[in-house]
Coordinates of C-alpha atoms (C1' of nucleotides) in Angstrom, one line a residue:
Chain A
M1 CA 0.0 0.0 0.0
L2 CA 1.4 3.4 -1.0
P3 CA 2.1 5.9 1.8
T4 CA 0.6 9.3 1.8
Q5 CA 2.4 12.0 0.0
C6 CA 0.9 14.6 2.3
L7 CA 3.7 16.4 4.2
C8 CA 1.4 17.4 6.9
T9 CA 0.0 14.0 7.6
N10 CA 3.4 12.5 7.7
L11 CA 4.7 15.2 10.0
R12 CA 1.8 14.8 12.3
R13 CA 2.2 11.0 12.4
A14 CA 5.9 11.4 13.2
A15 CA 5.2 13.9 15.9
R16 CA 2.7 11.4 17.5
G17 CA 5.2 8.6 17.4
V18 CA 8.1 10.5 18.6
S19 CA 6.0 12.0 21.4
R20 CA 5.0 8.6 22.5
H21 CA 8.7 7.7 22.6
Y22 CA 9.6 10.6 24.9
D23 CA 6.4 10.3 26.9
G24 CA 7.4 6.7 27.6
A25 CA 10.8 7.8 28.8
L26 CA 9.3 10.5 31.0
D27 CA 6.9 8.1 32.5
G28 CA 7.4 8.2 36.3
F29 CA 8.4 11.8 36.5
G30 CA 4.8 13.1 36.4
I31 CA 5.2 15.1 33.2
N32 CA 4.8 14.4 29.5
V33 CA 7.0 15.8 26.8
A34 CA 4.7 18.8 26.1
Q35 CA 5.0 19.8 29.8
Y36 CA 8.7 19.1 29.8
S37 CA 9.1 21.4 26.9
L38 CA 7.0 24.1 28.6
L39 CA 9.1 23.9 31.7
C40 CA 12.3 24.0 29.7
N41 CA 11.2 27.1 27.9
L42 CA 10.3 28.6 31.3
K43 CA 13.8 28.0 32.5
R44 CA 15.3 29.4 29.3
L45 CA 13.2 32.6 29.1
D46 CA 13.1 34.6 32.3
Q47 CA 9.6 34.9 33.7
P48 CA 7.9 35.4 30.4
S49 CA 4.3 36.5 30.0
I50 CA 1.7 34.0 28.8
S51 CA 1.8 35.7 25.4
S52 CA 5.5 35.8 25.0
L53 CA 5.9 32.2 26.1
A54 CA 3.1 31.1 23.6
E55 CA 4.9 33.1 20.9
A56 CA 8.2 31.4 21.7
M57 CA 6.7 28.0 21.6
G58 CA 4.5 28.5 18.6
L59 CA 1.4 27.9 20.5
D60 CA -1.9 29.7 20.7
R61 CA -2.2 31.9 23.8
S62 CA -5.3 30.2 25.0
T63 CA -3.7 26.8 24.6
L64 CA -0.6 27.9 26.5
G65 CA -2.8 29.5 29.2
R66 CA -4.5 26.1 29.7
N67 CA -1.3 24.1 29.7
V68 CA 0.1 26.5 32.3
R69 CA -2.8 26.0 34.5
V70 CA -2.2 22.2 34.6
L71 CA 1.4 22.7 35.7
E72 CA 0.4 25.4 38.2
G73 CA -2.0 22.9 39.7
A74 CA 0.9 20.4 40.0
G75 CA 3.0 23.1 41.7
L76 CA 5.6 23.1 39.1
L77 CA 5.2 26.8 38.1
K78 CA 3.4 29.8 39.4
M79 CA 1.9 33.0 38.2
T80 CA 3.1 36.4 39.5
E81 CA 2.0 39.9 39.0
G82 CA 3.7 41.8 36.2
A83 CA 4.4 45.6 36.0
D84 CA 1.1 45.8 34.2
Q85 CA -2.2 45.0 35.8
R86 CA -3.2 42.8 32.9
N87 CA 0.2 41.3 32.5
R88 CA 1.0 38.1 34.4
L89 CA 4.3 36.4 34.5
V90 CA 5.0 32.7 34.5
C91 CA 7.8 31.4 36.6
L92 CA 9.3 28.0 37.5
T93 CA 8.9 27.0 41.1
E94 CA 11.6 25.1 43.0
A95 CA 9.5 21.9 42.5
G96 CA 9.4 22.6 38.8
D97 CA 13.2 23.0 38.7
Q98 CA 13.7 19.8 40.7
C99 CA 11.3 18.0 38.3
L100 CA 13.3 19.1 35.3
K101 CA 16.6 18.1 36.9
A102 CA 15.1 14.7 37.8
A103 CA 13.7 14.1 34.3
L104 CA 16.8 15.3 32.5
P105 CA 18.6 11.9 32.3
A106 CA 15.4 10.2 31.0
W107 CA 15.0 12.9 28.3
E108 CA 18.7 12.6 27.3
A109 CA 18.3 8.9 27.0
A110 CA 15.2 9.2 24.8
Q111 CA 17.0 11.8 22.7
Q112 CA 20.1 9.7 22.4
R113 CA 18.2 6.6 21.3
L114 CA 16.6 8.6 18.5
M115 CA 19.9 10.2 17.4
D116 CA 21.5 6.7 17.4
R117 CA 18.7 5.6 15.1
L118 CA 19.1 8.6 12.8
G119 CA 22.8 9.2 12.8
E120 CA 24.5 12.6 13.1
T121 CA 23.9 13.6 9.5
K122 CA 20.2 13.0 9.5
R123 CA 19.8 14.5 12.9
A124 CA 21.3 17.7 11.7
Q125 CA 19.2 17.6 8.5
L126 CA 16.0 17.0 10.5
L127 CA 16.6 19.9 12.9
Q128 CA 17.4 22.1 10.0
L129 CA 14.2 21.2 8.2
L130 CA 12.1 21.5 11.2
D131 CA 13.5 24.9 11.9
E132 CA 12.5 26.0 8.3
L133 CA 9.1 24.6 8.8
A134 CA 8.6 26.3 12.2
G135 CA 7.7 29.5 10.6
T136 CA 5.1 28.1 8.3
D137 CA 2.6 30.8 7.8
Chain Q
M1 CA 17.9 33.1 22.3
L2 CA 19.0 29.6 21.5
P3 CA 16.5 27.2 20.1
T4 CA 15.7 24.0 21.8
Q5 CA 17.8 20.9 20.9
C6 CA 14.9 18.6 21.6
L7 CA 13.9 16.8 18.5
C8 CA 10.5 16.0 19.8
T9 CA 9.7 19.6 20.8
N10 CA 10.8 20.8 17.4
L11 CA 8.9 18.1 15.6
R12 CA 5.7 19.0 17.6
R13 CA 6.1 22.6 16.9
A14 CA 6.6 22.1 13.2
A15 CA 3.6 19.8 13.1
R16 CA 1.5 22.5 14.8
G17 CA 2.6 25.1 12.3
V18 CA 2.2 23.0 9.2
S19 CA -1.2 21.8 10.5
R20 CA -2.3 25.4 10.8
H21 CA -1.1 26.0 7.2
Y22 CA -3.2 23.2 5.9
D23 CA -6.1 23.9 8.1
G24 CA -6.2 27.4 6.8
A25 CA -6.2 26.1 3.2
L26 CA -9.1 23.7 4.0
D27 CA -11.1 26.3 5.7
G28 CA -14.5 26.5 4.0
F29 CA -14.6 22.8 3.2
G30 CA -15.8 21.8 6.6
I31 CA -12.9 19.6 7.5
N32 CA -9.4 20.0 9.0
V33 CA -6.2 18.3 7.9
A34 CA -6.6 15.5 10.5
Q35 CA -10.0 14.8 9.1
Y36 CA -8.8 15.1 5.5
S37 CA -6.1 12.6 6.3
L38 CA -8.6 10.2 7.8
L39 CA -10.9 10.4 4.8
C40 CA -8.0 9.9 2.4
N41 CA -6.9 6.8 4.2
L42 CA -10.5 5.6 4.1
K43 CA -10.4 6.0 0.3
R44 CA -7.1 4.3 0.0
L45 CA -7.9 1.3 2.2
D46 CA -11.0 -0.5 1.4
Q47 CA -13.5 -0.4 4.3
P48 CA -11.0 -1.0 7.0
S49 CA -11.9 -1.8 10.6
I50 CA -11.4 0.8 13.3
S51 CA -8.3 -1.1 14.4
S52 CA -6.7 -1.5 11.0
L53 CA -7.3 2.1 10.2
A54 CA -5.8 3.2 13.5
E55 CA -2.8 0.9 12.8
A56 CA -2.4 2.4 9.3
M57 CA -2.5 5.9 10.6
G58 CA -0.3 5.4 13.7
L59 CA -3.2 6.4 16.0
D60 CA -4.5 4.9 19.1
R61 CA -7.7 2.9 18.4
S62 CA -9.7 4.9 20.9
T63 CA -8.6 8.1 19.3
L64 CA -9.5 6.9 15.9
G65 CA -12.9 5.7 17.1
R66 CA -13.6 9.2 18.4
N67 CA -12.4 10.9 15.3
V68 CA -14.5 8.6 13.2
R69 CA -17.6 9.5 15.3
V70 CA -17.2 13.1 14.4
L71 CA -17.0 12.4 10.7
E72 CA -19.9 10.0 11.0
G73 CA -22.0 12.8 12.6
A74 CA -21.1 15.0 9.6
G75 CA -22.3 12.3 7.3
L76 CA -18.9 11.9 5.6
L77 CA -18.4 8.3 6.5
K78 CA -20.5 5.5 8.0
M79 CA -20.1 2.3 9.9
T80 CA -21.2 -1.0 8.6
E81 CA -21.4 -4.5 10.1
G82 CA -18.4 -6.7 9.4
A83 CA -18.3 -10.5 9.0
D84 CA -17.7 -10.6 12.7
Q85 CA -20.3 -9.4 15.3
R86 CA -17.6 -7.3 17.1
N87 CA -16.0 -6.1 13.9
R88 CA -17.3 -2.8 12.4
L89 CA -16.1 -1.5 9.1
V90 CA -15.6 2.2 8.3
C91 CA -16.5 3.3 4.8
L92 CA -16.6 6.6 3.0
T93 CA -20.1 7.9 2.0
E94 CA -20.9 9.7 -1.2
A95 CA -20.8 13.0 0.7
G96 CA -17.4 12.1 2.1
D97 CA -16.1 11.4 -1.4
Q98 CA -17.5 14.6 -2.7
C99 CA -15.9 16.5 0.2
L100 CA -12.6 15.0 -0.6
K101 CA -12.9 15.9 -4.3
A102 CA -14.0 19.5 -3.4
A103 CA -11.1 20.0 -1.0
L104 CA -8.4 18.4 -3.2
P105 CA -7.3 21.6 -5.0
A106 CA -7.0 23.5 -1.7
W107 CA -4.9 20.7 -0.3
E108 CA -2.7 20.6 -3.4
A109 CA -2.2 24.4 -3.2
A110 CA -1.2 24.1 0.4
Q111 CA 1.2 21.3 -0.3
Q112 CA 2.6 23.1 -3.3
R113 CA 3.3 26.3 -1.3
L114 CA 5.2 24.2 1.2
M115 CA 7.2 22.4 -1.4
D116 CA 8.0 25.7 -3.1
R117 CA 9.4 26.9 0.1
L118 CA 11.5 23.8 0.7
G119 CA 12.5 22.8 -2.8
E120 CA 12.6 19.3 -4.2
T121 CA 15.7 18.1 -2.4
K122 CA 14.5 19.1 1.0
R123 CA 11.0 17.8 0.4
A124 CA 12.4 14.4 -0.4
Q125 CA 14.7 14.6 2.6
L126 CA 11.9 15.5 4.8
L127 CA 9.6 12.7 3.7
Q128 CA 12.4 10.2 4.0
L129 CA 13.2 11.4 7.6
L130 CA 9.6 11.4 8.6
D131 CA 9.2 7.9 7.3
E132 CA 12.1 6.7 9.4
L133 CA 10.6 8.4 12.4
A134 CA 7.2 7.0 11.8
G135 CA 8.1 3.7 13.4
T136 CA 9.6 5.2 16.5
D137 CA 9.0 2.7 19.3
Chain O
dT1 C1' -10.1 64.9 28.5
dT2 C1' -13.1 61.9 26.2
dT3 C1' -13.0 58.6 22.6
dT4 C1' -10.8 55.0 20.2
dA5 C1' -7.6 51.5 19.5
dT6 C1' -4.4 48.1 21.3
dT7 C1' -2.9 44.7 24.4
dG8 C1' -3.1 40.7 27.5
dC9 C1' -5.8 37.4 29.1
dG10 C1' -9.8 34.1 30.2
dG11 C1' -13.7 31.4 28.9
dG12 C1' -16.7 28.8 25.5
dT13 C1' -16.7 25.3 22.3
dA14 C1' -14.9 21.7 19.5
dT15 C1' -11.5 18.4 18.0
dA16 C1' -7.3 15.5 18.6
dT17 C1' -4.8 12.5 21.4
dA18 C1' -3.5 8.7 24.7
dC19 C1' -3.8 5.3 28.4
dA20 C1' -6.4 2.4 31.3
dT21 C1' -10.4 -0.2 31.9
dA22 C1' -14.5 -2.6 30.8
dC23 C1' -17.2 -5.5 27.8
dA24 C1' -18.8 -8.6 24.4
dA25 C1' -17.8 -11.8 20.7
dA26 C1' -14.9 -15.2 18.9
dA27 C1' -11.2 -18.5 19.1
dT28 C1' -8.7 -21.8 21.8
dG29 C1' -7.6 -25.2 25.2
dT30 C1' -8.9 -28.8 28.5
Chain M
dA1 C1' -19.2 -28.6 26.9
dC2 C1' -16.9 -25.3 29.7
dA3 C1' -13.1 -22.3 31.0
dT4 C1' -9.6 -19.3 29.2
dT5 C1' -7.6 -16.3 26.2
dT6 C1' -7.6 -13.3 22.5
dT7 C1' -9.7 -9.8 19.7
dG8 C1' -12.4 -5.6 18.5
dT9 C1' -14.6 -1.7 20.5
dA10 C1' -16.3 1.6 23.5
dT11 C1' -16.0 4.6 27.8
dG12 C1' -13.8 7.2 31.5
dT13 C1' -10.5 10.5 32.3
dA14 C1' -7.0 13.8 31.3
dT15 C1' -4.2 16.7 28.4
dA16 C1' -3.2 19.3 24.1
dT17 C1' -4.7 22.3 20.7
dA18 C1' -7.1 26.1 18.2
dC19 C1' -10.5 29.7 17.0
dC20 C1' -13.7 33.0 18.4
dC21 C1' -15.5 36.3 21.5
dG22 C1' -15.6 39.1 25.5
dC23 C1' -13.5 41.9 29.3
dA24 C1' -10.4 44.8 31.5
dA25 C1' -6.3 47.7 31.4
dT26 C1' -3.4 50.5 28.9
dA27 C1' -2.0 53.5 25.2
dA28 C1' -3.0 56.5 21.4
dA29 C1' -5.8 59.9 19.1
dA30 C1' -9.3 63.5 18.7

DNA sequence: TTTTATTGCGGGTATATACATACAAAATGT
DNA sequence: ACATTTTGTATGTATATACCCGCAATAAAA
């Protein structure tokens, strides 16, 4: 049976499969790969607003707001008042930082298994391609 | 600001962006790219069961079952009895087939815009890489 | 200064997605 | 024949995701 030629379909399928791979690795740390990514970005950016974090992650603001709420409920991040009355900042809690530290080896292992499968050349190719696709529309 | 090195995060972000690109193109045809993909697979495979369709698309069976229900409600596909009492077959309706035909030019345009951006070499590279990733775990 | 536009966010609604569990039908083993 | 296992789905629960709309606070314009 011929595979689909649709770039989008193939991209979505790959994203699902790879997400399952990472989710499996992160199992036991109380977070999935989407949450791991959110927490990482929180560590990388310094107390971003909902909007800027969403922008940085290529997510809709409302989506990010809801994802943030889940992690806030888990105590891994918290919201603080910004300079502006309407502006709220997202920041990592100590627990969130610990969670990231604890999960790091598992993430590294998952990443490494994938890189071993691909090899260095394809890994670089893939990252390059994904970067180009990131700004789609 | 340095981008993430996480393959999964980048893959997920690209999938979101590209999905938005295709969803925008399909706007007005009553289906999104995930549904377009499902209908295409339905046309490609002949009256698959829920399980085999899920397998073919790399989706969890329960997920596919729910996605199918949405399209059934829209009249684009219907369920029929299989040889087995527990086995149900999914098949495209006439409306579903018409919907696919109507949406095809929009899908082609979206695909073409993306390919123009990438160029033939990278397009082939990308499909190759995604295919390799498809079987991740 | 009052009006208007912009900005930042939350909520409503709908779909996509997965895992665990439950359940019924069919196949298999004794 | 009866018990066990396997198979095919559906349901419960939870998160991820997006679009639209509305609200409040701020900034810009008149």
